[in-house]
Short mmCIF file of C-alpha atoms in Angstrom, two decimals:
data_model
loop_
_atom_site.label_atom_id
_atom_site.label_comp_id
_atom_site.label_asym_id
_atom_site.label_seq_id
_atom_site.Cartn_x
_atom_site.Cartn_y
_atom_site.Cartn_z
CA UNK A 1 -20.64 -1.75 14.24
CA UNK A 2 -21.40 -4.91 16.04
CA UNK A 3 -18.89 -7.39 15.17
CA UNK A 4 -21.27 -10.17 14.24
CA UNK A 5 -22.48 -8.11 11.25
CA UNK A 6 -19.64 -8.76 8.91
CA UNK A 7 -20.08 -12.80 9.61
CA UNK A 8 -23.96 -12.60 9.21
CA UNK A 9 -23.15 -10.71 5.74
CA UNK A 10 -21.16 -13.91 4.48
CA UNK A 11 -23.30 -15.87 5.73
CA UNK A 12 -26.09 -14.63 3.85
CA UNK A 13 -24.27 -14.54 0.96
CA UNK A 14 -23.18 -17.98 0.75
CA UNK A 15 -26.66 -18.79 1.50
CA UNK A 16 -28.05 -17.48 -1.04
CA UNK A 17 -26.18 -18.93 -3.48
CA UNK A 18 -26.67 -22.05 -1.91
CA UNK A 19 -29.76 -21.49 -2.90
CA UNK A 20 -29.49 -20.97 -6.35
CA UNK A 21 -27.82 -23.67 -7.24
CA UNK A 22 -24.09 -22.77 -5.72
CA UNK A 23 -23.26 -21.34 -8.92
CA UNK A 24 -20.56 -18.65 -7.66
CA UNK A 25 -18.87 -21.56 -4.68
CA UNK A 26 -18.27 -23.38 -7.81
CA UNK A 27 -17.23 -21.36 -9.39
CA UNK A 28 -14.47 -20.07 -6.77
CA UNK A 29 -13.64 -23.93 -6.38
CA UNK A 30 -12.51 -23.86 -10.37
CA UNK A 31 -10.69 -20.77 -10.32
CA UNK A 32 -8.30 -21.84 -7.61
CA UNK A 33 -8.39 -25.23 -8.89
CA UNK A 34 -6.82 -23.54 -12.54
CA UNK A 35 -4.07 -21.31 -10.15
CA UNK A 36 -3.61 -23.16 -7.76
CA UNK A 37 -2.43 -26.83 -10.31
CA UNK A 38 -1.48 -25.34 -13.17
CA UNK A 39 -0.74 -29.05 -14.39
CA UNK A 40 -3.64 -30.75 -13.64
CA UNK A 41 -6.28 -27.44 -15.15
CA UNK A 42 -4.56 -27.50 -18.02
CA UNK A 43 -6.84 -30.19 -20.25
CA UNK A 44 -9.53 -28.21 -18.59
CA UNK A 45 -8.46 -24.94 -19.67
CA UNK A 46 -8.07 -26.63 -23.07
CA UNK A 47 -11.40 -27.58 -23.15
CA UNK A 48 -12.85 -24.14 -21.87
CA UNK A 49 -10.99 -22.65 -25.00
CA UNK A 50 -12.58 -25.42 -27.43
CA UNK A 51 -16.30 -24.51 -26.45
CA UNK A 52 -15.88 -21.06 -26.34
CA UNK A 53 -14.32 -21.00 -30.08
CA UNK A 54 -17.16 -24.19 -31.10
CA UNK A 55 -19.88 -21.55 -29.43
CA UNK A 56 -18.74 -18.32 -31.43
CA UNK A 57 -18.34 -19.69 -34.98
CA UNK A 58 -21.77 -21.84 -34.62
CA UNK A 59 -23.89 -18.84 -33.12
CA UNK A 60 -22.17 -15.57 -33.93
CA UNK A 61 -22.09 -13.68 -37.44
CA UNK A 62 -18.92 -12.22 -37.01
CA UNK A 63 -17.48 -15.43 -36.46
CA UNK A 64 -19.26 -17.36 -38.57
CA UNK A 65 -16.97 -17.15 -41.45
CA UNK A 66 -13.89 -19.18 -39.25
CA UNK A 67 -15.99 -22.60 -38.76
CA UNK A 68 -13.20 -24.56 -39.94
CA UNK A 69 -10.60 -23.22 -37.76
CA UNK A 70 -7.75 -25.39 -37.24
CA UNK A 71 -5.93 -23.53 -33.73
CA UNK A 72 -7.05 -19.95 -31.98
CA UNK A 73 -4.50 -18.16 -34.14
CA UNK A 74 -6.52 -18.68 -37.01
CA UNK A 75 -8.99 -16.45 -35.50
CA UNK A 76 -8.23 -12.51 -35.99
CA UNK A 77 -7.22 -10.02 -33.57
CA UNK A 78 -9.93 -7.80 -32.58
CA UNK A 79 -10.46 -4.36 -30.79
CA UNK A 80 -12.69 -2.39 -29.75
CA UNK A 81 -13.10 -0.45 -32.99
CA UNK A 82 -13.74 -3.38 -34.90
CA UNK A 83 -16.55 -4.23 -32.10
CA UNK A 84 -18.23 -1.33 -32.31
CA UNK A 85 -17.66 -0.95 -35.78
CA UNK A 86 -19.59 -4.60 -36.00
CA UNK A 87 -21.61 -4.56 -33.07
CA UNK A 88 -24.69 -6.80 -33.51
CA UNK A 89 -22.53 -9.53 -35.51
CA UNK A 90 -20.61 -10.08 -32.16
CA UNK A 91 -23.83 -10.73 -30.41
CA UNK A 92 -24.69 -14.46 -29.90
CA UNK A 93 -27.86 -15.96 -31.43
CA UNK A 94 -28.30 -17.86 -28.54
CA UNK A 95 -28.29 -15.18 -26.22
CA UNK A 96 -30.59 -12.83 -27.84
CA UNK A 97 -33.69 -13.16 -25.56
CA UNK A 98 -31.69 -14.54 -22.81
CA UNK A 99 -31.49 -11.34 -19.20
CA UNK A 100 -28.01 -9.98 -19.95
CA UNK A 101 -26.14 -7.74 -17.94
CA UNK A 102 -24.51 -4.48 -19.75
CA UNK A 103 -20.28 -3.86 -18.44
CA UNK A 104 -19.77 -0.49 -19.86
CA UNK A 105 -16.50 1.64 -19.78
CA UNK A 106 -16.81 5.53 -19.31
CA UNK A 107 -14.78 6.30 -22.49
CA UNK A 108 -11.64 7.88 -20.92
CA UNK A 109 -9.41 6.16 -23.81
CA UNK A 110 -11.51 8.36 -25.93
CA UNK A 111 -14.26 5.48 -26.88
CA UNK A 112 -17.52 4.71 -24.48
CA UNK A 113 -17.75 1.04 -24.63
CA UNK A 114 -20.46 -1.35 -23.48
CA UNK A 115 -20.06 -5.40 -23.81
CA UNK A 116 -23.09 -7.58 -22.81
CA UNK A 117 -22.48 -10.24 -20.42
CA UNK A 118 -24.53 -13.60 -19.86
CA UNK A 119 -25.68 -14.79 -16.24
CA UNK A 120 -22.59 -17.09 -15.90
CA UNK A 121 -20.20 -14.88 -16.84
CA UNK A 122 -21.33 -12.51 -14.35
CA UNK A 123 -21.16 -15.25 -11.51
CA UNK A 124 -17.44 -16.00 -12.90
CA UNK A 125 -16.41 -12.11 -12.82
CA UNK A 126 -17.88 -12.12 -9.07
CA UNK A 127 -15.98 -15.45 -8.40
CA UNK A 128 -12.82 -13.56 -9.76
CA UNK A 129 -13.24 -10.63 -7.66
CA UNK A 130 -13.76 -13.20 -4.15
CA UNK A 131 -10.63 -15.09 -5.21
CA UNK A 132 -8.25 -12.30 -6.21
CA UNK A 133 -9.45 -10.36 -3.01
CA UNK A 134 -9.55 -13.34 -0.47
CA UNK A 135 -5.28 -13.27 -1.80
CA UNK A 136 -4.68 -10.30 0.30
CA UNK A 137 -6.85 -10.87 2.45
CA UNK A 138 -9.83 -8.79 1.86
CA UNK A 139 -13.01 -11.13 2.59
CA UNK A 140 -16.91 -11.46 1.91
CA UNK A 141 -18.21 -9.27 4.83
CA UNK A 142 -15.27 -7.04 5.70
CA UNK A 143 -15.78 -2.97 5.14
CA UNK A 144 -14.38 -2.32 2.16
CA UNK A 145 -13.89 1.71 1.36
CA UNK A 146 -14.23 1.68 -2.53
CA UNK A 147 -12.81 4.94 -3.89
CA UNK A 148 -13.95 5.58 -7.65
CA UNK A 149 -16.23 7.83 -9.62
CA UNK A 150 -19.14 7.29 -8.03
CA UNK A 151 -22.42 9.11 -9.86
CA UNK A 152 -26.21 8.90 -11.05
CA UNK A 153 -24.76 5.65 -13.23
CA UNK A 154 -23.61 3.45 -10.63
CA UNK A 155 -24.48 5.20 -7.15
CA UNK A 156 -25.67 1.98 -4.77
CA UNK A 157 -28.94 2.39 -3.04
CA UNK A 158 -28.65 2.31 0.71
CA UNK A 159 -29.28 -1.33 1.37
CA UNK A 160 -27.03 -2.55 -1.09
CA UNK A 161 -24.43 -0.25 0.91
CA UNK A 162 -25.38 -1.76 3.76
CA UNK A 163 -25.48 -5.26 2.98
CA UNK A 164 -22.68 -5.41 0.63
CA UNK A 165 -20.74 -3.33 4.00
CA UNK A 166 -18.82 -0.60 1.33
CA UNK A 167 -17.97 2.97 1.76
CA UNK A 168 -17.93 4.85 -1.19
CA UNK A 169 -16.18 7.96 -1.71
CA UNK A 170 -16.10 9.47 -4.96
CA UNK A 171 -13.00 10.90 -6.60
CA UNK A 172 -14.64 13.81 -7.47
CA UNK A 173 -14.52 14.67 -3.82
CA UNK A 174 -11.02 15.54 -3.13
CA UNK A 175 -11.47 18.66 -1.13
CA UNK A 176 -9.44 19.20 2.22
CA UNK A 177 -12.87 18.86 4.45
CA UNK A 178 -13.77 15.91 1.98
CA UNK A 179 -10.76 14.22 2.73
CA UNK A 180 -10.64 14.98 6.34
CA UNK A 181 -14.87 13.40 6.13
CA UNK A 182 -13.45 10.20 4.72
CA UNK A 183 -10.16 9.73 6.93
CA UNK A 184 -12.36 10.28 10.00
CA UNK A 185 -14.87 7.87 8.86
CA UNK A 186 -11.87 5.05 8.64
CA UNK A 187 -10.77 6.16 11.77
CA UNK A 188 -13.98 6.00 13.68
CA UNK A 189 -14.21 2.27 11.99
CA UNK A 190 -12.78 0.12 14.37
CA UNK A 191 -14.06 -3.29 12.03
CA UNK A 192 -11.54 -5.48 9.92
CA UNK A 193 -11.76 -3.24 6.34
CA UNK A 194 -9.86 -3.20 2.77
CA UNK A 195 -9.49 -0.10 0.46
CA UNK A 196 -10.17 -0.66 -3.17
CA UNK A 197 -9.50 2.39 -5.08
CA UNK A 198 -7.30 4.93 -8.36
CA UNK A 199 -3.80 5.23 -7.12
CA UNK A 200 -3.84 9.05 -8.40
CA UNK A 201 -6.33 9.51 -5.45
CA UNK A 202 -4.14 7.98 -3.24
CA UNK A 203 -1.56 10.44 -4.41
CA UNK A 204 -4.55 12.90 -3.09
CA UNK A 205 -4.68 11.35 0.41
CA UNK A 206 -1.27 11.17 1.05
CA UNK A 207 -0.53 14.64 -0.30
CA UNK A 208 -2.79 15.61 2.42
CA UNK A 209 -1.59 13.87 5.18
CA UNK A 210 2.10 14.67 4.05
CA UNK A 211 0.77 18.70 5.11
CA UNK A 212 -0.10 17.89 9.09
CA UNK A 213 -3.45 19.07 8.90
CA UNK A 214 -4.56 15.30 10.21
CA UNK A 215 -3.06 12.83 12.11
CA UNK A 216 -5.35 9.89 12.48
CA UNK A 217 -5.11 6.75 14.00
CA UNK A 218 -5.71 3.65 11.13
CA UNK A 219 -6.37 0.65 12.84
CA UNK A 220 -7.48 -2.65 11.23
CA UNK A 221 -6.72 -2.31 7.25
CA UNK A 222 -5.73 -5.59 5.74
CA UNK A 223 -4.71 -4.68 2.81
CA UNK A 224 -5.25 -1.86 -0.20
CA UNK A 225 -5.64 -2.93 -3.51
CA UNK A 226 -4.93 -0.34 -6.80
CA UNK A 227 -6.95 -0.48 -9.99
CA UNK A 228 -7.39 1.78 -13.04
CA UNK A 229 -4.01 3.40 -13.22
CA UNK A 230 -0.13 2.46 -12.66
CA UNK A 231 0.60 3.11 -9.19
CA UNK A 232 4.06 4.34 -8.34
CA UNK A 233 6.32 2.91 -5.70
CA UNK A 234 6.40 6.05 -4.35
CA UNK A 235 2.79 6.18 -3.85
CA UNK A 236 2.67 2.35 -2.45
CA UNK A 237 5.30 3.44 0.51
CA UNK A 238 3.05 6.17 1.45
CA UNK A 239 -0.18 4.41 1.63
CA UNK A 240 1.57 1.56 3.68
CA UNK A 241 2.96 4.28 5.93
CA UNK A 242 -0.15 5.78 6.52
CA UNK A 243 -2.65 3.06 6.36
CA UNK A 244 -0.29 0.54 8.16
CA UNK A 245 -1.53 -1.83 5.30
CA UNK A 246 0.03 -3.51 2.31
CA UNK A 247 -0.95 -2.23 -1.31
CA UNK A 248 -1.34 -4.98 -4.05
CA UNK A 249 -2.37 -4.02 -8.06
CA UNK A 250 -5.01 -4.79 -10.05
CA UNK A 251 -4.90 -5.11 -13.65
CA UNK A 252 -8.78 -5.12 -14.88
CA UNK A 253 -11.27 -3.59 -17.25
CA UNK A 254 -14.94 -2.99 -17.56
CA UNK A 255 -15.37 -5.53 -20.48
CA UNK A 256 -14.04 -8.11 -19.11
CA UNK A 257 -13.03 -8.25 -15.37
CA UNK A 258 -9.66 -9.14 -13.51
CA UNK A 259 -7.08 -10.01 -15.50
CA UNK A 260 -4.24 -9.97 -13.58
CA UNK A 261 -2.86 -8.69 -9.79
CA UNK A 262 -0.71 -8.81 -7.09
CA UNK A 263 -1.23 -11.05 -3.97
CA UNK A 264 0.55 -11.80 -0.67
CA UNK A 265 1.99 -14.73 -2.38
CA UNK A 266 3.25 -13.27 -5.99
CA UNK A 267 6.57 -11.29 -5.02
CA UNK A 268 5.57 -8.15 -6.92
CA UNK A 269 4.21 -10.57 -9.85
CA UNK A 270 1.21 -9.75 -11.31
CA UNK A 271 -0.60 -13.31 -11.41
CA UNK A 272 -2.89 -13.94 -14.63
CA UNK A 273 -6.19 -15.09 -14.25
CA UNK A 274 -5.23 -18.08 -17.01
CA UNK A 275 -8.54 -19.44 -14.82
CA UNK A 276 -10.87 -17.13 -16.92
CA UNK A 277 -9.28 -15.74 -20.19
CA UNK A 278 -6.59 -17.06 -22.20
CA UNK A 279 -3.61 -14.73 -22.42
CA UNK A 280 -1.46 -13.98 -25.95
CA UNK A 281 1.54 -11.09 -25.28
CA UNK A 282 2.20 -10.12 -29.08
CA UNK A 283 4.87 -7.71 -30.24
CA UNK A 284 4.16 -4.29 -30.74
CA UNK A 285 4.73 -4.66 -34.47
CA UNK A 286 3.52 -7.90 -35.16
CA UNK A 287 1.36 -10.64 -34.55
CA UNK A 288 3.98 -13.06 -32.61
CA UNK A 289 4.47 -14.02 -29.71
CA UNK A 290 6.63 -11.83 -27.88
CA UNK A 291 9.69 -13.73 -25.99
CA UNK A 292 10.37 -13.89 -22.11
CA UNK A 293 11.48 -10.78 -20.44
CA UNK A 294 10.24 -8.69 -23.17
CA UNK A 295 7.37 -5.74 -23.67
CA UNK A 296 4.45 -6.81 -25.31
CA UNK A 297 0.55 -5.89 -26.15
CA UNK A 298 -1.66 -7.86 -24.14
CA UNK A 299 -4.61 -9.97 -26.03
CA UNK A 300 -7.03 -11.84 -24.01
CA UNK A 301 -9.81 -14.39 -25.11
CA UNK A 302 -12.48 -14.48 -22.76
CA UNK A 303 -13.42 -17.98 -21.73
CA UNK A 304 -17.00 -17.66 -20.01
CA UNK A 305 -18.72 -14.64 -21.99
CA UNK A 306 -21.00 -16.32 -24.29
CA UNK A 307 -23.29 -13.79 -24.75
CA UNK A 308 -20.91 -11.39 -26.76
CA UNK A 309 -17.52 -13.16 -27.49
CA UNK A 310 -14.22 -11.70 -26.83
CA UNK A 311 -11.57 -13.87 -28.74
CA UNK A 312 -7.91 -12.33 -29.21
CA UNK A 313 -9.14 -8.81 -27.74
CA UNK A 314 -6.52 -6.40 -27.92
CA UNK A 315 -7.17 -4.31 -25.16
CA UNK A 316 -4.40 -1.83 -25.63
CA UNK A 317 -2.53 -2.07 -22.66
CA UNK A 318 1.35 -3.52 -22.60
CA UNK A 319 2.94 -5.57 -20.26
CA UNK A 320 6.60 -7.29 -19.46
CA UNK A 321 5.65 -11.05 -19.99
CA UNK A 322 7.58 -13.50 -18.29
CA UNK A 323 8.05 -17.51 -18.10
CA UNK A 324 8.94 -19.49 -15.02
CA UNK A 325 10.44 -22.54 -14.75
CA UNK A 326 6.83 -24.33 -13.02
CA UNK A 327 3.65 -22.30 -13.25
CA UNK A 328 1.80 -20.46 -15.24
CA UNK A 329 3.42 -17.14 -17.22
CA UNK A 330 3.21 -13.85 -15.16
CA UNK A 331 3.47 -10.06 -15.61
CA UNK A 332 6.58 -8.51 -13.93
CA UNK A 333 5.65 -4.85 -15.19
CA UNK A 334 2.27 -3.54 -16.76
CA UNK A 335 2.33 0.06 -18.66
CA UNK A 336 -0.74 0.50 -19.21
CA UNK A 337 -2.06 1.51 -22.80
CA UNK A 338 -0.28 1.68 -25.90
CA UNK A 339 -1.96 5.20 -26.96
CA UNK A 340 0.18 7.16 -24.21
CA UNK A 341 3.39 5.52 -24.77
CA UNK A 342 6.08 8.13 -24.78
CA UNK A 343 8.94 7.41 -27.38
CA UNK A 344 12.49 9.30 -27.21
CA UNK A 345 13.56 11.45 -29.82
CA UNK A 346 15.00 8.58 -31.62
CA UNK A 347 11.82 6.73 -31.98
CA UNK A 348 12.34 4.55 -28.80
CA UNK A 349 10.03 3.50 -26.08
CA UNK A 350 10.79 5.07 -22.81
CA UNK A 351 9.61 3.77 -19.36
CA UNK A 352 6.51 5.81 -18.17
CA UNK A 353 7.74 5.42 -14.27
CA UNK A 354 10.74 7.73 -15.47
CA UNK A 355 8.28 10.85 -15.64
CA UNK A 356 7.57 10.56 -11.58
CA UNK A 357 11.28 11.33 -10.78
CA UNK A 358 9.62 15.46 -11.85
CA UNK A 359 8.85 15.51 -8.48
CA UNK A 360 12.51 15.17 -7.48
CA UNK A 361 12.86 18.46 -9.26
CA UNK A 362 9.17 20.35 -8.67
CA UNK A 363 7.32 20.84 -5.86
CA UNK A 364 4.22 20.83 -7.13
CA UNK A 365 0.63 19.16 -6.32
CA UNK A 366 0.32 17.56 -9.47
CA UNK A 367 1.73 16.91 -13.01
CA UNK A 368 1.29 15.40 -16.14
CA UNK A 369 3.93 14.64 -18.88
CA UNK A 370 2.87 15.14 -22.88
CA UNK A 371 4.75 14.06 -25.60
CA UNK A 372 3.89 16.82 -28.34
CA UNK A 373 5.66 15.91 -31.03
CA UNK A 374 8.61 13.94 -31.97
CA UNK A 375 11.45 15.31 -30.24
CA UNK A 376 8.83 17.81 -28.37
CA UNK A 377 7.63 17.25 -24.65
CA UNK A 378 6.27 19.22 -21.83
CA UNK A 379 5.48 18.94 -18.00
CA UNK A 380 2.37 20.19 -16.93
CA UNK A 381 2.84 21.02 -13.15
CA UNK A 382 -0.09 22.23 -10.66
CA UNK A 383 2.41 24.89 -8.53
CA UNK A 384 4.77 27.72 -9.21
CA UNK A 385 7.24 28.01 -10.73
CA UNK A 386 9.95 29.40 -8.54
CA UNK A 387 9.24 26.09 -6.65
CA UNK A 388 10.55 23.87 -10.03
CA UNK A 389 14.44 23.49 -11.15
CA UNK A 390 13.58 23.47 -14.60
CA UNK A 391 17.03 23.35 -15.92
CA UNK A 392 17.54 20.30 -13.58
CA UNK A 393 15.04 18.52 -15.02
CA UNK A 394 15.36 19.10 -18.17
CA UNK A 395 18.94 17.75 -17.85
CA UNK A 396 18.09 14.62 -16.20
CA UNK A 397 15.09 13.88 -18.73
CA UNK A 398 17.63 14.19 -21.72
CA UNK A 399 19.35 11.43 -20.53
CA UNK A 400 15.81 9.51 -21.18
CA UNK A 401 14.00 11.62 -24.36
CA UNK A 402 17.37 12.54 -25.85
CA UNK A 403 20.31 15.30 -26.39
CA UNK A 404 18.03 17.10 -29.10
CA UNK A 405 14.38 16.79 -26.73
CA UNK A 406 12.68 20.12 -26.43
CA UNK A 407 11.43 20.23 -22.76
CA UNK A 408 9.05 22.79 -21.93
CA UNK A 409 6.78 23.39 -18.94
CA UNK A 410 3.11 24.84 -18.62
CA UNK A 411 2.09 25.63 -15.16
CA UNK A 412 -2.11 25.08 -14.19
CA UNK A 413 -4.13 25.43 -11.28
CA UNK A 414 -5.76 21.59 -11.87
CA UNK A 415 -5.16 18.99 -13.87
CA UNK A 416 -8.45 17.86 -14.79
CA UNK A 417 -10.22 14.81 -13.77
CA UNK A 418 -11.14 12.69 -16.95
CA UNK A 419 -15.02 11.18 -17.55
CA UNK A 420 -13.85 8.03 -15.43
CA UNK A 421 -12.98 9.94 -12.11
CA UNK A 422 -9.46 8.77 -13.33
CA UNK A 423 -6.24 11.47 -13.73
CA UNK A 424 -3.80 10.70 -16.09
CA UNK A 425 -0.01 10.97 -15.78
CA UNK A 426 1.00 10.31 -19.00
CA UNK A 427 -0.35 11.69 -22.40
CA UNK A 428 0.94 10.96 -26.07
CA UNK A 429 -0.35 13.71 -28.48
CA UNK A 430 1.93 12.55 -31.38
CA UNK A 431 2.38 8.55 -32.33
CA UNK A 432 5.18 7.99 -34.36
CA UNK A 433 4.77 6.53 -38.14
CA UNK A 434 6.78 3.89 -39.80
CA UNK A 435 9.49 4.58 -40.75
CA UNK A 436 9.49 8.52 -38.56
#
């Protein structure tokens, strides 16, 4: 590819937008601006929260009824049951003949989900994704190989691929020749690029190069960013060994955009985008505020969609909140979603990252760990079974789930893929009740 390309294509770009206005430059300006002076954004942060709450009680049903709100905490927590469940009250008068663009969610928590966004909240999400990206160093221009579930819903036409310089692979295309296509293409690919993609794929890449089959030269990845699912360190030392590239997580979802990830910069933190949402970490058990160092559920309010607002969203994922001396409050650890949470047999949380240290024990292709009751829990494993030191494991686990944990194995030929091209790890069939 002639090396002028990627230049032309941000170029173009900027151009463009130029064009209309700069709205997305600006934009860019603000978000860094917010994270980069936390002290001198923060009367404009305030302010971004005041119009957003003035805009939803003057213009939305649902929030209608909290006009004479005194603080953001007299506004409810919400979820996305209570959206859907309420769906056309969240939907802004003002917005209601205005082009919108739909952010939907393939359901793989067990609930399809679709939020409407207005024009400047979709030029803030694309700001979010130029800032966040430009942190590791992955640039307007630059190949990017975006690994997802690529199908009839999203699949790019041509141009767009061409302009917008991505190679997409789908997840569903995990074969050994399909992986050998896609590892040759990145070879052959002597441009600056960035890989954007589910770290249980990765697992899929490495797995293969781990066998010998290919040994190909990587040249020229600056960096590899992980979205969608908890990526293990395991996983991050492999795709650094092989890619020769650092690997950085991002904490995002459909409805609303980047939250929160990694950068060259951070130390392992995840940084929150304070630029564009406002961030609460509540207890699991309560409404407060959860103190530093602790695990907490992670509420957002969405500062920029005004089309359908998002205030105190729940969006069922945990996180280990923490407070610095300067700065803004960061993420040391993210768990991911409160429905597969595994307890111990005494009711306890346990770390999710414990259920990796299997592979110690199995060697197997894949695995999943289900909590199936109370004190009942069993490994799924993709291999045989004269390849797994069951009694090993289960010894080591008790130490985790408890003396009285019933460990049992099941052994598959695939761990299925779910509707979002995503593979999970971690299941919870059985949630604990009060007082259980």
């Amino acid at each position: 590819m002639p090396s002028f390309l990627p230049q032309l294509r941000k170029t173009v770009f900027w151009s463009l937008d130029f064009l209309k206005g700069a709205p997305i430059r600006n934009h860019v300006k603000d978000i860094r601006k917010t994270l980069w002076h936390p002290d001198r954004a923060k009367g404009e942060r305030k302010t971004n929260l005041s119009k957003l709450l003035t805009h939803a009680v003057e213009t939305t049903p649902f929030y209608q009824k909290f006009k004479t709100f005194p603080s953001l905490e007299d506004f409810p927590i919400i979820d996305k049951n209570l959206i859907l469940n309420n769906y056309d009250d969240f939907k802004s008068t003002s917005f209601l003949n205005a082009t919108l663009y739909k952010a939907s969610s393939s359901g793989s928590t067990g609930i399809p989900f679709s939020i409407f966004q207005d024009k400047r909240k979709r030029d803030r999400n694309t700001a979010d994704v130029i800032h966040f990206s430009e942190a590791v160093d992955s640039y307007i221009g630059d190949k990017l190989i975006y690994i997802k579930l690529w199908d009839h819903t999203n699949k790019k036409h041509k141009w767009i691929i061409f302009f917008q310089n991505i190679l997409p692979h789908s997840v569903m295309d995990s074969s050994s020749s399909d992986l050998h296509h896609l590892l040759s293409a990145i070879e052959s690919d002597r441009s600056t690029k960035n890989m954007l993609g589910y770290p249980s794929f990765f697992e899929e890449i490495c797995n293969y190069l781990d066998q010998g089959e290919d040994h190909p030269k990587i040249s020229g990845v600056n960096s590899i960013i992980s979205f969608g699912e908890n990526l293990k360190e395991h996983e991050r030392k492999r795709m650094q060994k092989y890619f020769r590239a650092p690997v950085f997580e991002r904490y995002s979802n459909q409805e609303n955009g980047i939250l929160a990830q990694q950068t060259k910069k951070s130390n392992g933190r995840y940084v929150l985008n304070w630029a564009s949402y406002h961030f609460e970490i509540l207890e699991l058990d309560s409404d407060q505020h959860v103190k530093p160092g602790c695990l907490g559920r992670i509420v957002v309010t969405d500062l920029f969609n005004y089309a359908m607002p998002m205030i105190r969203y729940d969006t069922g994922d945990m996180a280990v909140y923490e407070e610095p001396q300067n700065g803004y409050p960061y993420f040391s650890k993210i768990y991911g979603r409160r429905m597969d949470t595994v307890y111990n047999s005494s009711g306890e949380i346990v770390s999710p990252f414990i259920f990796y240290m299997v592979l110690e024990y199995a060697k197997v292709k894949q695995f999943q760990f289900i909590q199936k009751g109370k004190k009942e829990y069993r490994f799924k494993l993709n291999g045989k079974p004269q390849n797994v030191d069951e009694e090993g494991a289960i010894r080591y686990f008790r130490n985790y789930l408890g003396e009285d944990a019933i460990i049992t194995f099941e052994y598959v030929e695939e761990i299925p893929l779910l509707s979002s091209g995503k593979r999970k790890k971690i299941v919870n069939e059985y949630m604990p009740r009060d007082g259980q």
